[in-house]
Coordinates of C-alpha atoms in Angstrom, one line a residue:
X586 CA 0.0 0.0 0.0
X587 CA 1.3 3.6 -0.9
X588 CA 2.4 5.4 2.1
X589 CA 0.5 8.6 1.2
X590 CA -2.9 6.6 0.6
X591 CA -2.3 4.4 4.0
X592 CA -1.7 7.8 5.8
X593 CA -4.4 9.3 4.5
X594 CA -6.8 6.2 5.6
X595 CA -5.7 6.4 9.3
X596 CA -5.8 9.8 9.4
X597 CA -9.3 9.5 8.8
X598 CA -11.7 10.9 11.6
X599 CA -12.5 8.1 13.6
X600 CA -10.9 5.6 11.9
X601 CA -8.4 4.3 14.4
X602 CA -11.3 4.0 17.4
X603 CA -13.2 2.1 14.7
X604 CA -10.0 -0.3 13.8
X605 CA -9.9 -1.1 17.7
X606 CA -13.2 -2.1 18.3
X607 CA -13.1 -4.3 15.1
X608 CA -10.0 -5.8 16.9
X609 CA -11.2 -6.3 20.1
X610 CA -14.7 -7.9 18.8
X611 CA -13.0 -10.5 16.3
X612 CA -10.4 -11.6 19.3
X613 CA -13.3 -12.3 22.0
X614 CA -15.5 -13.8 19.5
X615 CA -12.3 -16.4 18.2
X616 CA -10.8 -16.8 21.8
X617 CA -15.0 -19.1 22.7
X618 CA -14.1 -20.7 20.1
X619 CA -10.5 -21.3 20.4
X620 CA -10.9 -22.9 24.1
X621 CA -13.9 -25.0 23.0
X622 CA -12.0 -26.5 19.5
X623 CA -8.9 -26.9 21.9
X624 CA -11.1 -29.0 24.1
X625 CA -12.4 -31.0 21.4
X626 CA -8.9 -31.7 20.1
X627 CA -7.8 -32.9 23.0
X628 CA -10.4 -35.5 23.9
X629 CA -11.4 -36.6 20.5
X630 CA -9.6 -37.8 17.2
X631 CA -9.7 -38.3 13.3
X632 CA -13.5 -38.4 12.5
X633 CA -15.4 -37.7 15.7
X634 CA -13.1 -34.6 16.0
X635 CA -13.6 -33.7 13.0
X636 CA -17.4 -33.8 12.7
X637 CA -17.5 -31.9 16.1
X638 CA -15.5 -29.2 14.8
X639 CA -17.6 -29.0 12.0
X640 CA -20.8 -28.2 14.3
X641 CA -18.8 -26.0 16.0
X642 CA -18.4 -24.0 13.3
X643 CA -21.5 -24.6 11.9
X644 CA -23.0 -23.0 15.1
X645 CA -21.1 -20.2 14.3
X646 CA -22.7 -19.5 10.9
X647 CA -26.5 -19.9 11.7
X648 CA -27.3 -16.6 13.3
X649 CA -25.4 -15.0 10.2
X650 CA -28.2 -16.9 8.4
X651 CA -31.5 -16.4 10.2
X652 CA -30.7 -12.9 11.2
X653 CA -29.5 -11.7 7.4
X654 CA -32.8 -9.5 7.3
X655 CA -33.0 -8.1 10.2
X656 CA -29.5 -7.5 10.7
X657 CA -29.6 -5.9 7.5
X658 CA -32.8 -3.9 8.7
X659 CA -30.9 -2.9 11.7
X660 CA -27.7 -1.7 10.1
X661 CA -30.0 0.9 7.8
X662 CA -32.6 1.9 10.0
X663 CA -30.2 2.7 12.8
X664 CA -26.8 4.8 13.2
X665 CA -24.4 2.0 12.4
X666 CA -21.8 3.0 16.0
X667 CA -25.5 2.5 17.8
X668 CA -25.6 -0.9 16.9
X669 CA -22.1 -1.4 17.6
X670 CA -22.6 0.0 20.8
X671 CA -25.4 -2.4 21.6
X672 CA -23.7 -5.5 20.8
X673 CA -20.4 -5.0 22.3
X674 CA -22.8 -4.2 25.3
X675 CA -24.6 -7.5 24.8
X676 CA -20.6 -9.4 24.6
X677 CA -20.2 -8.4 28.2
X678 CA -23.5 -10.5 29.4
X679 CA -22.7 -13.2 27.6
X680 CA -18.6 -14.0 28.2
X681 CA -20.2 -13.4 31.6
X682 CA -22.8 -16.4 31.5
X683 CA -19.5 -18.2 29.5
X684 CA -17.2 -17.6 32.3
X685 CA -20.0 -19.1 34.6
X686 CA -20.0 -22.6 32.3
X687 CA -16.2 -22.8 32.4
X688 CA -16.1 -22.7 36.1
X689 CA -19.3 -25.1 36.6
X690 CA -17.5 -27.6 34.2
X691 CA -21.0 -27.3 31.6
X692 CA -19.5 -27.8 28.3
X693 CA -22.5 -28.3 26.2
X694 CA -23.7 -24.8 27.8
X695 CA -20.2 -23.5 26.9
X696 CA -20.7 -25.2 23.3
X697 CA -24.4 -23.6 23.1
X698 CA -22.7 -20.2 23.8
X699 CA -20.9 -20.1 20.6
X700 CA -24.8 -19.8 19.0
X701 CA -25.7 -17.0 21.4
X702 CA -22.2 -15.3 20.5
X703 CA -22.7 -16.1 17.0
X704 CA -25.8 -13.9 17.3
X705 CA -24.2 -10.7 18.4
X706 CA -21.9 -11.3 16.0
X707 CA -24.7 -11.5 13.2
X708 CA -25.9 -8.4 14.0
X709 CA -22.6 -6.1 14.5
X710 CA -21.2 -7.3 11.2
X711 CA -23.5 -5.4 8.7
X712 CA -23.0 -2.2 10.8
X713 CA -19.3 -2.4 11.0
X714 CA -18.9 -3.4 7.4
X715 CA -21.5 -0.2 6.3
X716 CA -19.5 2.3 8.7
X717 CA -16.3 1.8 6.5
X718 CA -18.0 3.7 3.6
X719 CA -19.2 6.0 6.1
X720 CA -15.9 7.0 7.9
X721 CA -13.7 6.9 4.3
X722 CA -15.8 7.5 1.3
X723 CA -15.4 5.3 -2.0
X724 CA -11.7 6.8 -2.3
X725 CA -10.9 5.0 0.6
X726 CA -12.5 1.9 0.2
X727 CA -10.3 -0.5 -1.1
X728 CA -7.5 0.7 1.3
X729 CA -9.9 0.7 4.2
X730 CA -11.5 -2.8 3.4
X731 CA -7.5 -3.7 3.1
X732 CA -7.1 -2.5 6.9
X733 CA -10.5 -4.0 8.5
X734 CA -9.5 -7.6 6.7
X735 CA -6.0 -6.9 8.6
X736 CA -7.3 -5.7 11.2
X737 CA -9.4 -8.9 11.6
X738 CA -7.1 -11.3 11.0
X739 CA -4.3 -10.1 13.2
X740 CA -6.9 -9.9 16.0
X741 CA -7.3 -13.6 15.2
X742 CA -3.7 -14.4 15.0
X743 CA -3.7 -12.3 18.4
X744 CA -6.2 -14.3 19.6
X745 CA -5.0 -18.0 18.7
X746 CA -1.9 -17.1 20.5
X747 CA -2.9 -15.5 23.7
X748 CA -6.2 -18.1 23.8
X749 CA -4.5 -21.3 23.5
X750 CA -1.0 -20.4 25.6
X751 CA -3.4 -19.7 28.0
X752 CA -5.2 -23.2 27.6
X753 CA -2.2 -25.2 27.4
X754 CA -0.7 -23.3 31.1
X755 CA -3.8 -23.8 32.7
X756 CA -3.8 -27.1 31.7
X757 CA 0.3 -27.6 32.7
X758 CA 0.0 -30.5 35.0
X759 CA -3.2 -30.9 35.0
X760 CA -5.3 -34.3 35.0
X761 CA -8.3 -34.4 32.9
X762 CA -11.1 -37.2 31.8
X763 CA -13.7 -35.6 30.0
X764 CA -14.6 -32.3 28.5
X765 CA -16.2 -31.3 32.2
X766 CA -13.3 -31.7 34.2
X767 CA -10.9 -29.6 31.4
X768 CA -13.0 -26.6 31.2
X769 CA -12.7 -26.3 34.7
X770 CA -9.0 -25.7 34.6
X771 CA -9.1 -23.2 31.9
X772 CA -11.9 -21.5 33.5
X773 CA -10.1 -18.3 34.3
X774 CA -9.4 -17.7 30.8
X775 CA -12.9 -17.1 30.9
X776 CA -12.2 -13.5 32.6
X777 CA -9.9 -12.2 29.1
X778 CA -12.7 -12.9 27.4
X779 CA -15.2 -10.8 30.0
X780 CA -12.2 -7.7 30.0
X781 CA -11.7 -7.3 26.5
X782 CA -15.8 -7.3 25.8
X783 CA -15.8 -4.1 28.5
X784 CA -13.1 -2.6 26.7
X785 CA -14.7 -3.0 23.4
X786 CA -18.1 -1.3 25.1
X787 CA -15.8 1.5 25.6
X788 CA -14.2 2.1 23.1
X789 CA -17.5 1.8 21.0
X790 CA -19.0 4.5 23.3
X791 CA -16.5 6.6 21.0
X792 CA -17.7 6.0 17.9
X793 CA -18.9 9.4 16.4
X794 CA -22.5 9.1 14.6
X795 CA -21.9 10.0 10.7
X796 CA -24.6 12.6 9.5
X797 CA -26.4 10.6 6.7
X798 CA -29.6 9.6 6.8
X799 CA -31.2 6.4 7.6
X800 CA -34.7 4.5 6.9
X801 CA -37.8 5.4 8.9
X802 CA -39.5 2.3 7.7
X803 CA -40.8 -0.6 10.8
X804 CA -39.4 -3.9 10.1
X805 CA -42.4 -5.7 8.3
X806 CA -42.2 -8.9 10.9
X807 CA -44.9 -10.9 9.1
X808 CA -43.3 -10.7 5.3
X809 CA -40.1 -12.4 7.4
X810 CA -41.6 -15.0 8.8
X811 CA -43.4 -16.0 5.6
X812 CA -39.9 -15.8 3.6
X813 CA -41.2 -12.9 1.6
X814 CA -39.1 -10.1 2.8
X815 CA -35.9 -12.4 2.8
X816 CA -36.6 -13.1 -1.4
X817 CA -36.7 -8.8 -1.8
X818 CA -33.6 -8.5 -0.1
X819 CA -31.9 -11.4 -2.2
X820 CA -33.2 -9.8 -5.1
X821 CA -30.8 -6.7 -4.1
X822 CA -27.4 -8.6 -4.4
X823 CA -28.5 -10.1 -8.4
X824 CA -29.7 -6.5 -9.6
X825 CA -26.1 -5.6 -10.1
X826 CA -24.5 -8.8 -11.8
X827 CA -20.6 -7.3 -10.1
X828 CA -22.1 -7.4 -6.3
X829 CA -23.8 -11.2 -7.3
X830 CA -20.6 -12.6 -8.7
X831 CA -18.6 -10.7 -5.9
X832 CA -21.1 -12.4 -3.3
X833 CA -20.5 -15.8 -5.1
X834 CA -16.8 -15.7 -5.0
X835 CA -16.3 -14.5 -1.4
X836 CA -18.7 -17.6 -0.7
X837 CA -16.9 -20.1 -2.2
X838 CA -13.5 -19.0 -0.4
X839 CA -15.1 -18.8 2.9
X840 CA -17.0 -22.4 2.1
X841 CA -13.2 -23.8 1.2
X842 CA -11.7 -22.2 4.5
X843 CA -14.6 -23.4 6.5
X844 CA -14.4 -26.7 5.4
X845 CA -10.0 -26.5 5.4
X846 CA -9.8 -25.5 9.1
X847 CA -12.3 -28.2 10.3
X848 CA -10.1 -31.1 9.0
X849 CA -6.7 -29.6 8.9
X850 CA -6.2 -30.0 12.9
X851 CA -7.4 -34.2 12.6
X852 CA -4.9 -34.4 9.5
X853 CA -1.9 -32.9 11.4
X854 CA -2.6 -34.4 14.3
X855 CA -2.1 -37.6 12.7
X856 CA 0.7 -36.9 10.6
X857 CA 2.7 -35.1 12.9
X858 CA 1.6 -37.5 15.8
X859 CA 1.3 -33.4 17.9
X860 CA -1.2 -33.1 20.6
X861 CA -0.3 -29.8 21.2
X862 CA -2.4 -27.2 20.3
X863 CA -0.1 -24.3 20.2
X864 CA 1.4 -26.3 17.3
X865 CA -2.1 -27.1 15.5
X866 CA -3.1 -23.8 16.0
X867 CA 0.2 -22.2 15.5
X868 CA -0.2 -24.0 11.6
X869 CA -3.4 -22.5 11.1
X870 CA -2.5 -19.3 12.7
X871 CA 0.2 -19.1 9.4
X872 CA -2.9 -18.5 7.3
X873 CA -3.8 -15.8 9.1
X874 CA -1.0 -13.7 8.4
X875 CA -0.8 -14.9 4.9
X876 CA -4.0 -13.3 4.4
X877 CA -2.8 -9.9 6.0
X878 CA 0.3 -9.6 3.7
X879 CA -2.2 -10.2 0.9
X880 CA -4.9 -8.4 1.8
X881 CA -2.6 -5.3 2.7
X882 CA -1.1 -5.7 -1.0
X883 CA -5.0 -6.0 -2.8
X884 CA -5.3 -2.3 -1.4
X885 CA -2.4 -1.2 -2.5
X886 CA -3.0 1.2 -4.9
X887 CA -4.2 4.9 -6.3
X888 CA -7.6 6.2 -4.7
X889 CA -10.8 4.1 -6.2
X890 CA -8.7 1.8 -7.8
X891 CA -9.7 -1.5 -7.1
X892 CA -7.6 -4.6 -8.3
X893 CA -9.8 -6.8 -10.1
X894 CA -6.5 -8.7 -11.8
X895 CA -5.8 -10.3 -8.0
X896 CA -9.1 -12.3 -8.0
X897 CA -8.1 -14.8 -10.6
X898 CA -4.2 -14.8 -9.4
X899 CA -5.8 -15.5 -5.9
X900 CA -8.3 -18.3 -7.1
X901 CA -5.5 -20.2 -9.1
X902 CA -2.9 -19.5 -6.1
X903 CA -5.1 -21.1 -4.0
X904 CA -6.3 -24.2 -5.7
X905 CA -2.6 -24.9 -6.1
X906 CA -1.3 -24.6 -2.5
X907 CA -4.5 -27.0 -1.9
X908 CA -3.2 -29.5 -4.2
X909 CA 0.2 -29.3 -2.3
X910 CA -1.4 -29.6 1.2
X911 CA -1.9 -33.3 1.6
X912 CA 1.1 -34.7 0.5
X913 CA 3.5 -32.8 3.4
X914 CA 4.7 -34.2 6.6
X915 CA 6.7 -31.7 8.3
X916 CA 5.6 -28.5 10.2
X917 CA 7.7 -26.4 8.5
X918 CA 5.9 -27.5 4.9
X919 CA 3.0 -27.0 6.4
X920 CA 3.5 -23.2 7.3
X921 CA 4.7 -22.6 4.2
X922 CA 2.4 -23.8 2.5
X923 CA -0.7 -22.5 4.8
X924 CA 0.7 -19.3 4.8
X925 CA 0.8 -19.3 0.3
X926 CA -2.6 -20.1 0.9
X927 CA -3.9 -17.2 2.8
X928 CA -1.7 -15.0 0.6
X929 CA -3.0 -15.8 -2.2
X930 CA -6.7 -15.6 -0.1
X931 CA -6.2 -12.0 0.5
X932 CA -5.8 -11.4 -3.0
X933 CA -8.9 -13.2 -3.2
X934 CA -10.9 -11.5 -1.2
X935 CA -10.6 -7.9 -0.7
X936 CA -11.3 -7.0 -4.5
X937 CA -14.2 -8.6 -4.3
X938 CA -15.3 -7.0 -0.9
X939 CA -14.6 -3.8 -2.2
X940 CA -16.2 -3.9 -5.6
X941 CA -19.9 -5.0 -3.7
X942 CA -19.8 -1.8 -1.3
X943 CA -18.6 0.3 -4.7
X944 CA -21.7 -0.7 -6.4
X945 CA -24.0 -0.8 -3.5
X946 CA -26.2 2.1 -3.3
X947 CA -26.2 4.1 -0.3
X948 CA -29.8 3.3 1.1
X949 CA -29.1 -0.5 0.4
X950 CA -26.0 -0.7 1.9
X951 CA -26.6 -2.4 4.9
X952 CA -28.8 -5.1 3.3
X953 CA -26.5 -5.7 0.8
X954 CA -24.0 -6.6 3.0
X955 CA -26.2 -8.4 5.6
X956 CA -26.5 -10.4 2.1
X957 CA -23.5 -11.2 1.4
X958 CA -23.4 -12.4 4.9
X959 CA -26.2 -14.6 4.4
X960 CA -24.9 -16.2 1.0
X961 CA -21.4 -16.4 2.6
X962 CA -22.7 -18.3 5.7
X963 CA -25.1 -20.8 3.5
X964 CA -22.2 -21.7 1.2
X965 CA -20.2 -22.0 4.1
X966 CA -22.6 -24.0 6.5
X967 CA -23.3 -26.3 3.6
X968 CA -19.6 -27.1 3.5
X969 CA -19.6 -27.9 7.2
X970 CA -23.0 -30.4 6.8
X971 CA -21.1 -31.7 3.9
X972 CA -17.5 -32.1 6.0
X973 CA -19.7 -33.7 8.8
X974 CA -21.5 -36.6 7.0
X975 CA -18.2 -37.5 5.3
X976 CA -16.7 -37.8 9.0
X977 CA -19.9 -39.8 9.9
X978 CA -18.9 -42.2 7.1
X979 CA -15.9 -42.0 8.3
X980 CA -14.3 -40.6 5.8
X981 CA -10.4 -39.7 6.7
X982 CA -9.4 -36.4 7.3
X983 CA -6.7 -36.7 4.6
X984 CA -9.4 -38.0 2.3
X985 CA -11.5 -35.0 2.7
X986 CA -8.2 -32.9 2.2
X987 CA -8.1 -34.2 -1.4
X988 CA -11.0 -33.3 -2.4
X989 CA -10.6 -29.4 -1.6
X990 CA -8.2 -28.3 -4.4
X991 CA -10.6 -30.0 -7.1
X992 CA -13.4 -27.5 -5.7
X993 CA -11.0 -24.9 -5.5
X994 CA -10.0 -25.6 -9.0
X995 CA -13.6 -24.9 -10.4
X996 CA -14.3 -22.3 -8.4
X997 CA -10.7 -20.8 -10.2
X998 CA -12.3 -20.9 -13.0
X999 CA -15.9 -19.7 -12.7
X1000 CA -14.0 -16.5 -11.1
X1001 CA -11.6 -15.8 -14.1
X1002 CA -14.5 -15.6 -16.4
X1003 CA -16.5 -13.7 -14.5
X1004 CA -14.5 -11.6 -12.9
X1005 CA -13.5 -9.5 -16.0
X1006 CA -17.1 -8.4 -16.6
X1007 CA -16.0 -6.2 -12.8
X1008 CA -12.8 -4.6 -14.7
X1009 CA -14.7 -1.1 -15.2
X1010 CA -11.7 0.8 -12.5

């Protein structure tokens, strides 16, 4: 990224507060998830672990589901830092009620939380994606898109660390027979999670309300119910063919990830015989950073220009790296090779992210994106429902592995023909 153009993105009014409480929401909402995946890979193996993680996840991805209209409602009826405020408000209850199920050794109430957190996240994402067109304009959005995908994924990385060191000390000589009796020693990790939700409150309490104007209309609860209302709003993301194929791509990559990061951890634990999670997360952590370094290069670039040439290089990158992935056996191959891949995603991705808010109009904004959301998460849920019956047939993980890179590989191509129909900056 040019230094002028990066200097003139953080210099925006605003901007840093905003960047912070992105940071702090991604990092509580991963660390949940972090202890409870830990948990699983330590009592279970190979399929059963798998098909766990993929519910997990899956957990993760309903609310973003059901709650695509009304999140989308939310985010345009309201002032976006409202909403923020709200649910960063609503993180502090429920780490609280979290905390609580680490302590009493309840680990299906600790798993049911990730749904409940899964819901706050639902709704804070439409408003934090809409208030980076707010705070930066469309000269700044490729460059500001650049930063929140950063921002996100270094919380992550942040995250993975802090979470699972944490796990693995409070677990240091430790005895342990069941899930029960393990969340018990990590409870106090529960209290991060409870600290950094009260900072994030705060910090949100900063955000400054941007004078635009926002929708009057009440959320028409019977059209929902009946389906009606969520066919309008899908109708939004096809009337502009750039934001559907946009939408479609995203979906894909997050489906691929999804469905990656759910067997990847029963794979390496096999291969590398590790039971160690700082090592299993550690790998995937490499990811993490590859997609910072490429989304941070995808927003490189002169005002309003968006890269369109990275979405294919990103789509063919990664279907190669996936082909690589499942014939390696050391940890070093892996990073390197985990890391190309989330290089190569960020090249991937933050085009496309771009190019929907560029053509989304203003008073749709937030429904759009709630859209996207809601494709994203379908694609990406159906991956997991997919990744699960092939554990329950007890499928390997290395098997499942295989089959990635061929999906990858279609999807490669479906984006380079389509994509060029987006080259118009």
């Amino acid at each position: 990224m040019k230094p002028s153009n990066l200097l003139s993105t953080v210099k925006l009014p605003g901007f840093m507060s905003f960047i912070a409480v992105a940071f702090i929401n991604a990092m509580v909402d991963l660390g949940h998830k972090i202890i409870i995946q830990n948990t699983i890979f330590k009592i279970y193996d190979d399929q059963t672990q798998v098909a766990l993680t993929a519910v997990v996840n899956g957990l993760i991805l309903l609310p973003f589901i059901f709650l695509f209209t009304p999140a989308g409602f939310l985010s345009d009826r309201f002032s976006k830092p409202f909403i923020m405020r709200i649910s960063a408000f609503s993180a502090i209850i429920i780490t609280l009620l979290i905390t609580l199920a680490y302590y009493q050794g309840w680990f299906v109430f600790a798993f049911f939380m990730t749904l409940i957190l899964a819901i706050q996240s639902a709704i804070y994402s439409p408003a934090k994606y809409g208030y980076i067109r707010q705070l930066g304009g469309d000269a700044h959005l490729s460059p500001a898109n650049g930063f929140i995908q950063a921002t996100t994924i270094v919380a992550i990385l942040t995250g993975i660390i802090v979470f699972t060191v944490l796990f693995e000390w409070l677990l240091l000589d430790q005895t342990y027979h069941n899930e029960a009796t393990l969340i018990r020693h990590i409870a106090p990790a529960g209290w991060l999670l409870v600290i950094l939700s009260v900072v994030e409150w705060r910090l949100a309490c900063r955000l400054a309300d941007i004078n635009v104007s926002y929708s009057s209309h009440q959320f028409p609860w019977k059209d929902y119910v009946k389906g009606h209302l969520l066919k309008t709003n899908v109708k939004h993301l096809k009337t502009n063919s750039i934001i559907w194929y946009s939408v479609l791509g995203l979906s894909f990559f997050w489906g691929i990830s999804q469905t990656f990061l759910a067997v990847f951890p029963a794979f390496a634990k096999i291969v590398l015989a590790e039971n160690n999670t700082m090592i299993i997360q550690g790998l995937l952590a490499c990811s993490g950073i590859g997609i910072v370094v490429g989304s941070m290069a995808a927003g490189a670039g002169e005002k309003g220009h968006i890269k369109t040439s990275f979405i294919p290089v990103g789509a063919v990158g990664m279907s190669i790296i996936l082909f690589i992935i499942p014939a390696l056996h050391t940890v070093s191959e892996f990073a390197a090779a985990i890391f190309s891949f989330g290089l190569f995603g960020g090249l991937f991705i933050i085009p496309l992210n771009a190019l929907i808010q560029l053509h989304s109009p203003e008073q749709h904004l937030g429904t759009i994106l709630a859209g996207n959301n809601w494709v994203q998460n379908i694609v990406m849920t159906a991956c997991l429902v997919i990744t699960f019956l092939a554990a329950q047939a007890m499928l390997s993980s290395k098997l499942i592995l295989m089959a990635l890179p061929i999906i990858t590989s279609l999807l490669a191509c479906f984006v380079w023909q389509r994509s060029k129909q987006a080259r118009y900056t």
